Amino acid sequence: MSQDSKVKTTESSPSAPSKTRKSLPVLDPSGDYYYWWLNTMVFPVMYNLVIIVCRACFPDLQHSYLVAWLVLDYTSDLLYLLDIVVHFHTGFLDQGILVEDKGRISSHYVRTWSFFLDLVSLMPTDVAYVWLGPHTPMLRLNRFLRVPRLFEAFDRTETRTAYPNVFRITKLMLYIFVVIHWNSCLYFALSRYLGFGRDAWVYPDPAQPGFERLRRQYLYSFYFSTLILTTVGDIPLPAREEEYLFMVGDFLLAVMGFATIMGSMSSVIYNMNTADAAFYPDHALVKMYMKQQNVNRQLERRVIDWYQHLQINKEMANEVAILQHLPERLRAEVAVSVHLSTLSRVQIFQNCEASLLEELVLKLQPQTYSPGEYVCRKGDIGREMYIIREGQLAVVADDGVTQYAVLGVGLYFGEISIINIKGNTSGNRRTANIKSLGYSDLFCLSKEDLREVLSEYPQAQVVMEEKGREILLKMNKLDVNAEAAEIALQEATESRLRGLDQQLDDLQTKFARLLAELESSALKIAYRIERLEWQTREWPMPEDLAEADDEGESREGTSQGGEGRTGQEGPPDPE
């Protein structure tokens, strides 16, 4: 049998698995599934945090509902166990990338402190029921170690909720309730240890009518603990050392709790004020300025009404400042989702590139106009265009009363003035008076912002100018002859500019050539000078020549003196 036939036989054998077993997916710690699982874990953690201590301190509560407690206990244990499984299937970020490898996730989780706490919180301490009996819920105190899961759920909810300040106050009230609840349970347990009714401080004797009921026991203890922790007063004086110690501990807890509450409430109020300052302009400074400058009452009233309109209708004047901390791309996506539909209604922006519209959306500036306020007047220089987001505006005559037309939501005006179209008979001047009938919310796009964006999209600029030219033709405000003259003048100017550019290029070429020749000549001269220096080094110096002449003269004088002395001192001539 060939090798290929063996392979086929092996693949077709019934022992080979026909399907791969599907494994549980990896959860994203920032995803929705993980968030909802955290909210699910709030219930078992809160159950153990509140009920166990209550069952341990109020024996009647434990004995009366034993079966229900056992069912709830082991249901919470099952959720604790499932939470460990979720931990083993929750990815983590490594260098900004979500790790989905099960092996790496498991090894990462096992090495964390959270894994140790999760294991200890699930230790089967209930086995001690066999010796101590089922009425000892204190054996389940290790379930409190899963409390960090509760804090994580609260943090995620505070980040996701649309009302974070309300959630912070609710969370603070829940913490206060848990503290008072625990304190009331400990108070009742201490009263039972010292003896009910032994003095005025402890819980009254259950033999008295009404004090034997479980509800009365808990409510009395909760009320007494509230009085202590709020330091309201009307508390019986302690009579024993244990009572004094309990009161001292409660007073210290009350001081710390009061500081925590004040700090939390101050933080909430500060955040609310900060949010208001970020969303709405501060009117106090404007009011102070108007009062110092003695602005007339009517104008001051209009300014105050404008601020009041912003506050009541939640209109945001600082939209750009609010989104400034977002990354540029994310900020563009938020702005596109809010304003792109409005911008796409403008005729000159239709059929433009999506990236161009995204750039323009970031340039939109929200503006709010009061009733009777002019947005623009005839003859004004047009430096921006407007898009009506909400409200109504009227095209009025110079008297400000006669209305020619009413502009509603989604309409726009002033788009021609921000595009320099050749042959526009009105130039960049406004051709009508536009007044706000009520409170009107507009989007403003300035000419400078449009020019800055179009510098990166020259093709889009051509398309927009063509659309603007078509609009002017329909309005009979385009002078074709003037347009042709401007085009001819522009072409002539461009031709002259191209000629100047060519001449400038020629001059630069000649200058570069002359500079190269100058550098070459300088190099040759330097080489020749260096060569002459080497040649002249072998020549004698002038000082050496002068010394040589002096030595020669001295030698000649010496030789002449010797000859004279020889003639005088020699023997006389034989004659």
Coordinates of C-alpha atoms in Angstrom, one line a residue:
M1 CA 0.0 0.0 0.0
S2 CA 1.3 3.4 -0.9
Q3 CA 1.9 6.2 1.5
D4 CA -0.9 8.4 0.0
S5 CA -3.4 5.6 0.5
K6 CA -2.3 5.2 4.2
V7 CA -2.9 8.9 4.7
K8 CA -6.3 8.7 3.2
T9 CA -7.2 5.7 5.3
T10 CA -6.1 7.5 8.4
E11 CA -8.1 10.6 7.6
S12 CA -11.2 8.6 6.9
S13 CA -10.9 6.4 10.0
P14 CA -13.8 6.7 12.5
S15 CA -11.4 7.3 15.3
A16 CA -10.3 10.6 13.9
P17 CA -12.2 13.6 15.4
S18 CA -14.8 14.9 13.0
K19 CA -15.2 18.3 14.8
T20 CA -12.9 20.6 16.8
R21 CA -14.3 21.4 20.2
K22 CA -15.4 25.0 20.5
S23 CA -13.7 26.8 23.4
L24 CA -15.1 29.8 25.3
P25 CA -14.3 33.1 23.7
V26 CA -11.8 35.6 25.2
L27 CA -13.4 38.6 26.8
D28 CA -12.2 42.1 26.2
P29 CA -11.8 43.8 29.6
S30 CA -13.2 47.0 28.1
G31 CA -16.1 45.2 26.3
D32 CA -19.8 45.0 27.0
Y33 CA -19.8 41.3 28.0
Y34 CA -17.2 41.8 30.7
Y35 CA -19.0 44.9 31.9
W36 CA -22.3 43.1 32.4
W37 CA -20.5 40.2 34.1
L38 CA -19.0 42.6 36.6
N39 CA -22.5 44.0 37.3
T40 CA -23.7 40.4 37.8
M41 CA -20.9 39.9 40.4
V42 CA -22.2 42.9 42.4
F43 CA -25.1 40.8 43.7
P44 CA -23.2 37.9 45.3
V45 CA -20.5 40.2 46.7
M46 CA -23.1 42.5 48.2
Y47 CA -25.1 39.5 49.5
N48 CA -22.1 38.2 51.4
L49 CA -21.0 41.6 52.6
V50 CA -24.4 42.5 54.1
I51 CA -26.1 39.3 55.0
I52 CA -23.4 37.2 56.6
V53 CA -22.6 39.6 59.4
C54 CA -26.3 40.1 60.0
R55 CA -27.0 36.4 60.3
A56 CA -24.0 36.0 62.6
C57 CA -25.2 38.8 65.0
F58 CA -28.9 38.1 64.9
P59 CA -29.4 34.4 65.6
D60 CA -33.2 34.6 65.0
L61 CA -32.5 35.6 61.4
Q62 CA -30.2 32.7 60.9
H63 CA -32.5 30.1 62.4
S64 CA -35.7 31.3 60.8
Y65 CA -34.5 31.1 57.1
L66 CA -31.8 28.5 57.2
V67 CA -32.8 26.7 54.0
A68 CA -33.0 30.0 52.1
W69 CA -29.6 31.1 53.3
L70 CA -28.0 27.8 52.3
V71 CA -29.5 28.1 48.8
L72 CA -28.3 31.7 48.5
D73 CA -24.9 30.8 49.9
Y74 CA -24.1 28.1 47.4
T75 CA -25.6 30.1 44.5
S76 CA -23.1 32.9 45.4
D77 CA -20.3 30.3 45.6
L78 CA -21.3 29.1 42.1
L79 CA -21.0 32.6 40.8
Y80 CA -17.7 33.0 42.5
L81 CA -16.5 29.9 40.8
L82 CA -17.7 31.1 37.4
D83 CA -15.9 34.4 38.1
I84 CA -12.6 32.5 38.3
V85 CA -13.5 30.9 34.9
V86 CA -14.2 34.3 33.5
H87 CA -10.8 35.5 34.8
F88 CA -9.1 32.7 32.9
H89 CA -10.9 33.9 29.7
T90 CA -10.4 37.6 30.1
G91 CA -7.6 39.0 27.9
F92 CA -5.1 41.7 29.0
L93 CA -3.2 44.4 27.2
D94 CA 0.4 43.8 26.3
Q95 CA 2.0 46.9 24.7
G96 CA -1.5 48.1 23.8
I97 CA -2.6 44.9 22.1
L98 CA -5.2 42.6 23.6
V99 CA -3.7 39.2 24.3
E100 CA -6.1 36.3 23.4
D101 CA -3.8 33.4 23.9
K102 CA -5.4 31.2 26.6
G103 CA -2.0 30.0 27.9
R104 CA -0.6 33.5 28.4
I105 CA -3.9 34.7 29.9
S106 CA -3.8 31.8 32.4
S107 CA -0.2 32.3 33.4
H108 CA -0.8 36.1 33.8
Y109 CA -3.8 35.6 36.0
V110 CA -2.2 32.9 38.2
R111 CA 0.7 35.3 39.0
T112 CA -1.6 38.1 40.2
W113 CA -2.7 38.9 43.7
S114 CA -6.3 38.7 42.5
F115 CA -5.9 34.9 41.9
F116 CA -4.8 34.3 45.4
L117 CA -7.7 36.3 46.9
D118 CA -10.2 34.5 44.6
L119 CA -8.9 31.1 45.7
V120 CA -9.0 32.0 49.4
S121 CA -12.5 33.4 49.0
L122 CA -13.7 30.0 47.7
M123 CA -12.0 27.8 50.3
P124 CA -14.7 25.3 51.6
T125 CA -14.8 26.6 55.1
D126 CA -18.4 25.3 55.2
V127 CA -17.0 21.9 55.9
A128 CA -16.8 23.0 59.5
Y129 CA -20.6 22.8 59.6
V130 CA -20.1 19.1 60.3
W131 CA -18.6 19.9 63.7
L132 CA -20.0 23.4 64.6
G133 CA -23.4 23.1 63.0
P134 CA -25.1 25.0 60.2
H135 CA -25.9 28.0 62.4
T136 CA -22.3 29.4 62.3
P137 CA -22.3 31.8 59.2
M138 CA -19.1 33.4 60.5
L139 CA -17.3 30.5 58.8
R140 CA -18.0 32.2 55.5
L141 CA -16.2 35.4 56.3
N142 CA -13.6 34.6 53.7
R143 CA -16.2 35.5 51.0
F144 CA -15.5 39.1 51.8
L145 CA -12.2 38.8 49.9
R146 CA -14.1 39.2 46.6
V147 CA -14.9 42.8 47.5
P148 CA -12.3 44.2 44.9
R149 CA -14.6 42.9 42.3
L150 CA -17.4 45.2 43.6
F151 CA -15.1 48.2 43.4
E152 CA -14.1 47.3 39.9
A153 CA -17.8 47.1 38.8
F154 CA -18.4 50.5 40.4
D155 CA -15.5 52.1 38.6
R156 CA -16.6 50.7 35.2
T157 CA -20.2 51.9 35.8
E158 CA -19.0 55.4 36.8
T159 CA -17.1 55.6 33.6
R160 CA -19.9 54.4 31.4
T161 CA -22.9 56.1 33.0
A162 CA -24.3 59.3 31.5
Y163 CA -24.8 60.7 35.1
P164 CA -21.5 60.1 36.9
N165 CA -22.2 62.6 39.7
V166 CA -25.6 61.0 40.5
F167 CA -23.8 57.6 40.6
R168 CA -21.1 58.9 42.9
I169 CA -23.7 60.2 45.4
T170 CA -25.6 56.8 45.2
K171 CA -22.4 54.9 45.7
L172 CA -21.5 57.1 48.7
M173 CA -24.9 56.5 50.2
L174 CA -24.5 52.8 49.7
Y175 CA -21.2 52.8 51.5
I176 CA -22.7 54.8 54.4
F177 CA -25.5 52.2 54.6
V178 CA -23.1 49.3 54.7
V179 CA -21.0 51.0 57.5
I180 CA -24.1 51.7 59.6
H181 CA -25.4 48.2 59.0
W182 CA -22.2 46.6 60.2
N183 CA -22.1 48.9 63.2
S184 CA -25.7 48.0 64.1
C185 CA -24.9 44.3 63.9
L186 CA -21.9 44.7 66.1
Y187 CA -23.9 46.8 68.6
F188 CA -26.5 44.1 68.9
A189 CA -23.9 41.4 69.3
L190 CA -22.2 43.4 72.0
S191 CA -25.5 44.0 73.8
R192 CA -26.1 40.3 73.7
Y193 CA -22.6 39.6 75.1
L194 CA -23.0 42.2 77.9
G195 CA -26.6 41.2 78.6
F196 CA -29.8 42.7 77.2
G197 CA -31.3 45.4 79.4
R198 CA -28.4 45.5 81.9
D199 CA -28.1 49.3 81.5
A200 CA -29.6 52.0 79.4
W201 CA -26.9 51.8 76.7
V202 CA -27.4 48.2 75.6
Y203 CA -30.4 46.8 73.7
P204 CA -33.5 46.6 75.9
D205 CA -34.5 43.2 77.4
P206 CA -36.4 41.2 74.7
A207 CA -38.8 40.1 77.4
Q208 CA -40.3 43.6 77.2
P209 CA -43.3 43.8 74.8
G210 CA -42.3 44.6 71.3
F211 CA -38.6 44.1 71.7
E212 CA -38.6 40.4 71.0
R213 CA -39.4 40.8 67.3
L214 CA -36.6 40.5 64.8
R215 CA -37.6 43.6 62.8
R216 CA -37.6 45.7 66.0
Q217 CA -34.2 44.4 67.0
Y218 CA -32.6 45.3 63.7
L219 CA -34.3 48.7 63.4
Y220 CA -33.5 49.7 66.9
S221 CA -29.8 48.8 66.4
F222 CA -29.7 50.6 63.1
Y223 CA -31.2 53.7 64.6
F224 CA -28.8 53.6 67.6
S225 CA -25.8 53.2 65.3
T226 CA -27.1 56.1 63.1
L227 CA -27.2 58.3 66.1
I228 CA -23.7 57.4 67.1
L229 CA -22.1 57.7 63.7
T230 CA -23.8 61.0 62.9
T231 CA -23.0 62.4 66.3
V232 CA -26.5 63.8 66.6
G233 CA -26.7 63.2 70.4
D234 CA -29.5 61.8 72.6
I235 CA -27.3 58.7 73.3
P236 CA -27.3 57.0 76.7
L237 CA -24.0 57.3 78.5
P238 CA -21.9 54.1 78.4
A239 CA -21.5 52.3 81.8
R240 CA -18.9 49.6 81.0
E241 CA -15.4 49.5 79.6
E242 CA -16.6 47.6 76.5
E243 CA -19.3 50.2 75.9
Y244 CA -16.7 53.0 76.2
L245 CA -14.4 51.3 73.7
F246 CA -17.2 50.8 71.3
M247 CA -18.2 54.4 71.5
V248 CA -14.7 55.6 71.1
G249 CA -14.3 53.5 68.0
D250 CA -17.6 54.7 66.6
F251 CA -16.7 58.3 67.2
L252 CA -13.4 57.9 65.3
L253 CA -15.2 56.2 62.5
A254 CA -17.8 59.0 62.5
V255 CA -15.0 61.6 62.2
M256 CA -13.4 59.8 59.3
G257 CA -16.8 59.2 57.7
F258 CA -17.8 62.8 58.0
A259 CA -14.5 63.9 56.4
T260 CA -15.1 61.3 53.6
I261 CA -18.6 62.5 53.0
M262 CA -17.6 66.1 52.9
G263 CA -14.7 65.4 50.6
S264 CA -16.9 63.3 48.3
M265 CA -19.7 65.9 48.2
S266 CA -17.2 68.7 47.6
S267 CA -15.7 66.7 44.7
V268 CA -19.1 66.1 43.2
I269 CA -20.1 69.8 43.5
Y270 CA -16.7 70.9 42.0
N271 CA -17.1 68.5 39.1
M272 CA -20.6 69.8 38.4
N273 CA -19.3 73.4 38.5
T274 CA -16.4 72.5 36.3
A275 CA -18.7 70.8 33.8
D276 CA -21.0 73.8 33.7
A277 CA -18.0 76.1 33.2
A278 CA -16.8 73.9 30.3
F279 CA -20.2 73.7 28.7
Y280 CA -21.5 77.2 29.2
P281 CA -19.7 80.5 29.4
D282 CA -19.3 82.2 32.7
H283 CA -21.9 85.0 32.9
A284 CA -20.8 86.4 36.2
L285 CA -17.8 88.1 34.6
V286 CA -19.9 89.6 31.8
K287 CA -22.5 90.9 34.3
M288 CA -19.7 92.5 36.4
Y289 CA -18.2 94.1 33.3
M290 CA -21.5 95.6 32.2
K291 CA -22.2 97.0 35.7
Q292 CA -18.8 98.6 35.8
Q293 CA -19.1 100.1 32.3
N294 CA -22.7 101.3 33.0
V295 CA -24.3 99.4 30.1
N296 CA -27.9 100.4 29.6
R297 CA -30.5 98.2 31.2
Q298 CA -32.1 97.0 28.0
L299 CA -28.9 95.7 26.6
E300 CA -27.9 94.1 29.9
R301 CA -31.3 92.4 29.9
R302 CA -30.7 91.0 26.4
V303 CA -27.3 89.6 27.5
I304 CA -28.7 88.0 30.6
D305 CA -31.6 86.4 28.6
W306 CA -29.0 85.0 26.1
Y307 CA -27.1 83.3 29.0
Q308 CA -30.4 82.1 30.4
H309 CA -31.3 80.5 27.1
L310 CA -28.0 78.6 27.0
Q311 CA -28.5 77.3 30.5
I312 CA -32.2 76.3 30.1
N313 CA -31.9 74.7 26.7
K314 CA -28.4 73.1 27.4
E315 CA -26.8 74.9 24.5
M316 CA -23.1 74.5 24.3
A317 CA -21.0 77.5 23.3
N318 CA -17.6 75.9 24.0
E319 CA -18.0 72.7 21.9
V320 CA -14.4 72.9 20.5
A321 CA -12.9 73.3 24.0
I322 CA -14.9 70.4 25.3
L323 CA -13.5 68.0 22.7
Q324 CA -10.0 69.4 22.6
H325 CA -8.5 66.6 24.8
L326 CA -9.6 63.8 22.5
P327 CA -7.2 62.5 19.9
E328 CA -7.6 64.3 16.6
R329 CA -9.1 61.3 14.7
L330 CA -11.5 60.5 17.5
R331 CA -12.5 64.2 17.8
A332 CA -13.2 64.2 14.1
E333 CA -15.4 61.1 14.4
V334 CA -17.5 62.6 17.2
A335 CA -17.9 65.9 15.2
V336 CA -18.8 64.0 12.1
S337 CA -21.5 61.9 13.9
V338 CA -23.0 65.1 15.3
H339 CA -22.7 67.7 12.4
L340 CA -22.0 65.9 9.1
S341 CA -25.7 65.6 8.2
T342 CA -26.0 69.3 8.7
L343 CA -23.0 70.2 6.6
S344 CA -23.9 67.8 3.8
R345 CA -27.1 69.8 3.2
V346 CA -25.1 72.7 1.8
Q347 CA -25.2 72.6 -1.9
I348 CA -21.6 73.6 -2.6
F349 CA -20.4 70.9 -0.3
Q350 CA -22.4 68.1 -1.9
N351 CA -20.4 65.4 -3.7
C352 CA -17.2 66.5 -2.0
E353 CA -14.7 64.0 -0.6
A354 CA -15.6 62.5 2.8
S355 CA -12.2 63.5 4.2
L356 CA -12.8 67.1 3.2
L357 CA -16.2 67.2 5.0
E358 CA -14.5 65.7 8.1
E359 CA -12.0 68.5 8.0
L360 CA -14.7 71.1 7.6
V361 CA -16.8 69.6 10.4
L362 CA -14.0 70.3 12.9
K363 CA -14.1 74.0 11.8
L364 CA -17.8 74.6 12.5
Q365 CA -18.4 77.1 15.3
P366 CA -21.8 77.0 17.1
Q367 CA -23.4 80.4 17.6
T368 CA -26.6 81.4 19.2
Y369 CA -28.6 84.6 18.3
S370 CA -31.2 86.3 20.4
P371 CA -34.6 87.4 19.1
G372 CA -34.4 90.5 16.9
E373 CA -30.6 90.2 16.5
Y374 CA -29.1 90.7 13.1
V375 CA -26.9 87.9 11.8
C376 CA -25.7 90.0 8.9
R377 CA -26.7 93.3 7.2
K378 CA -26.7 94.3 3.5
G379 CA -23.3 95.6 2.4
D380 CA -21.3 93.9 5.2
I381 CA -18.2 92.1 4.1
G382 CA -18.9 88.4 4.1
R383 CA -16.2 86.5 6.0
E384 CA -18.3 83.4 7.0
M385 CA -21.2 81.3 6.0
Y386 CA -24.0 80.1 8.3
I387 CA -26.0 76.9 8.5
I388 CA -29.3 77.0 10.5
R389 CA -29.3 74.2 13.1
E390 CA -32.4 75.3 15.0
G391 CA -34.7 78.3 14.9
Q392 CA -36.0 80.7 12.2
L393 CA -34.4 83.7 10.5
A394 CA -36.0 86.3 8.3
V395 CA -34.7 88.1 5.2
V396 CA -35.9 91.6 6.0
A397 CA -35.8 95.0 4.3
D398 CA -33.7 97.9 5.4
D399 CA -36.5 99.0 7.8
G400 CA -36.1 95.7 9.7
V401 CA -39.9 95.0 9.6
T402 CA -40.8 93.9 6.1
Q403 CA -40.0 90.2 5.6
Y404 CA -39.2 88.8 2.2
A405 CA -38.6 85.2 3.2
V406 CA -38.2 83.0 6.3
L407 CA -35.3 80.6 6.6
G408 CA -35.8 77.4 8.7
V409 CA -33.8 74.4 10.0
G410 CA -31.3 73.0 7.5
L411 CA -31.0 76.0 5.3
Y412 CA -27.9 78.0 4.8
F413 CA -26.7 81.4 3.5
G414 CA -23.5 83.3 2.9
E415 CA -21.8 80.4 1.1
I416 CA -20.9 82.4 -2.0
S417 CA -19.2 85.1 0.0
I418 CA -16.5 82.8 1.4
I419 CA -15.5 81.5 -2.1
N420 CA -13.7 84.0 -4.4
I421 CA -15.6 83.5 -7.6
K422 CA -14.5 85.5 -10.6
G423 CA -17.2 87.8 -12.1
N424 CA -19.3 87.9 -8.9
T425 CA -21.1 91.3 -9.3
S426 CA -21.8 91.6 -5.6
G427 CA -18.2 90.8 -4.6
N428 CA -17.9 89.7 -1.1
R429 CA -20.6 92.0 0.2
R430 CA -23.8 90.7 1.8
T431 CA -26.8 91.2 -0.4
A432 CA -29.6 91.0 2.3
N433 CA -30.4 91.7 5.9
I434 CA -31.0 88.5 7.9
K435 CA -32.5 88.8 11.4
S436 CA -33.2 86.1 14.0
L437 CA -37.0 85.8 14.8
G438 CA -36.4 83.9 18.0
Y439 CA -33.5 82.2 19.6
S440 CA -31.6 80.7 16.7
D441 CA -28.7 78.2 16.8
L442 CA -26.3 78.4 13.8
F443 CA -23.1 76.9 12.6
C444 CA -20.5 79.3 11.4
L445 CA -17.8 78.5 8.9
S446 CA -15.2 81.2 8.3
K447 CA -13.4 82.0 5.0
E448 CA -10.0 81.5 6.6
D449 CA -10.9 78.0 7.9
L450 CA -12.3 77.0 4.5
R451 CA -9.2 78.3 2.7
E452 CA -7.0 76.4 5.1
V453 CA -8.8 73.1 4.4
L454 CA -9.0 73.7 0.6
S455 CA -5.3 74.2 0.4
E456 CA -5.0 70.5 0.9
Y457 CA -7.7 69.7 -1.6
P458 CA -7.2 71.7 -4.8
Q459 CA -9.5 69.5 -6.8
A460 CA -12.3 70.1 -4.3
Q461 CA -11.7 73.8 -4.6
V462 CA -12.2 73.7 -8.3
V463 CA -15.5 71.7 -7.9
M464 CA -16.8 74.1 -5.3
E465 CA -16.0 77.1 -7.4
E466 CA -17.8 75.6 -10.3
K467 CA -20.9 75.0 -8.2
G468 CA -20.8 78.5 -6.9
R469 CA -20.6 79.8 -10.4
E470 CA -23.7 77.8 -11.4
I471 CA -25.5 79.3 -8.4
L472 CA -24.5 82.9 -9.4
L473 CA -25.6 82.2 -13.0
K474 CA -29.1 81.2 -11.7
M475 CA -29.2 84.4 -9.6
N476 CA -28.0 86.6 -12.5
K477 CA -25.1 87.8 -10.4
L478 CA -22.3 86.5 -12.6
D479 CA -20.7 88.9 -15.1
V480 CA -19.4 86.5 -17.8
N481 CA -17.3 89.3 -19.5
A482 CA -15.8 90.3 -16.2
E483 CA -15.1 86.7 -15.4
A484 CA -13.4 86.2 -18.8
A485 CA -11.4 89.3 -18.3
E486 CA -10.3 88.2 -14.8
I487 CA -9.5 84.7 -16.2
A488 CA -7.4 86.3 -19.0
L489 CA -5.7 88.6 -16.5
Q490 CA -5.0 85.7 -14.2
E491 CA -3.6 83.7 -17.1
A492 CA -1.4 86.6 -18.2
T493 CA -0.2 87.0 -14.7
E494 CA 0.5 83.3 -14.4
S495 CA 2.3 83.5 -17.7
R496 CA 4.5 86.4 -16.5
L497 CA 5.1 84.5 -13.2
R498 CA 6.2 81.4 -15.2
G499 CA 8.5 83.7 -17.3
L500 CA 9.9 85.2 -14.1
D501 CA 10.4 81.7 -12.6
Q502 CA 12.2 80.6 -15.8
Q503 CA 14.5 83.7 -15.7
L504 CA 15.1 83.1 -12.0
D505 CA 16.1 79.5 -12.8
D506 CA 18.5 80.7 -15.5
L507 CA 20.0 83.3 -13.2
Q508 CA 20.4 80.6 -10.5
T509 CA 22.1 78.3 -13.0
K510 CA 24.5 81.1 -14.1
F511 CA 25.2 82.0 -10.6
A512 CA 25.9 78.4 -9.7
R513 CA 28.2 78.1 -12.7
L514 CA 30.2 81.3 -11.7
L515 CA 30.4 80.1 -8.2
A516 CA 31.8 76.8 -9.3
E517 CA 34.4 78.5 -11.5
L518 CA 35.4 80.8 -8.7
E519 CA 35.8 77.9 -6.4
S520 CA 37.9 76.1 -9.0
S521 CA 40.1 79.2 -9.6
A522 CA 40.6 79.7 -5.9
L523 CA 41.6 76.0 -5.5
K524 CA 44.1 76.3 -8.4
I525 CA 45.6 79.5 -6.9
A526 CA 45.9 77.9 -3.5
Y527 CA 47.7 74.9 -5.1
R528 CA 50.1 77.1 -7.0
I529 CA 50.9 79.2 -3.8
E530 CA 51.5 76.0 -1.9
R531 CA 53.8 74.7 -4.6
L532 CA 55.8 78.0 -4.7
E533 CA 56.2 77.8 -0.9
W534 CA 57.7 74.3 -1.2
Q535 CA 60.1 75.6 -3.9
T536 CA 61.2 78.7 -2.0
R537 CA 62.0 76.8 1.2
E538 CA 65.4 75.7 -0.3
W539 CA 66.4 79.3 -1.1
P540 CA 68.8 81.1 1.4
M541 CA 67.2 83.7 3.5
P542 CA 68.3 87.4 3.2
E543 CA 69.8 87.3 6.7
D544 CA 71.9 84.3 5.7
L545 CA 73.2 86.2 2.6
A546 CA 74.1 89.2 4.7
E547 CA 76.1 87.1 7.1
A548 CA 77.8 85.4 4.3
D549 CA 78.9 88.7 2.8
D550 CA 80.2 89.9 6.2
E551 CA 82.2 86.7 6.6
G552 CA 83.7 87.1 3.1
E553 CA 84.8 90.6 3.7
S554 CA 86.3 89.7 7.0
R555 CA 88.3 86.9 5.4
E556 CA 89.6 89.2 2.6
G557 CA 90.7 91.8 5.2
T558 CA 92.6 89.2 7.2
S559 CA 94.4 87.9 4.1
Q560 CA 95.6 91.4 3.1
G561 CA 96.9 92.3 6.6
G562 CA 98.9 89.1 6.7
E563 CA 100.7 89.9 3.4
G564 CA 101.7 93.4 4.6
R565 CA 103.2 92.1 7.8
T566 CA 105.2 89.5 5.9
G567 CA 106.8 92.1 3.6
Q568 CA 108.0 94.3 6.5
E569 CA 109.4 91.6 8.7
G570 CA 111.0 89.5 6.0
P571 CA 114.6 89.6 5.1
P572 CA 115.8 92.6 3.0
D573 CA 116.2 92.3 -0.6
P574 CA 119.7 91.1 -1.6
E575 CA 120.2 94.4 -3.3

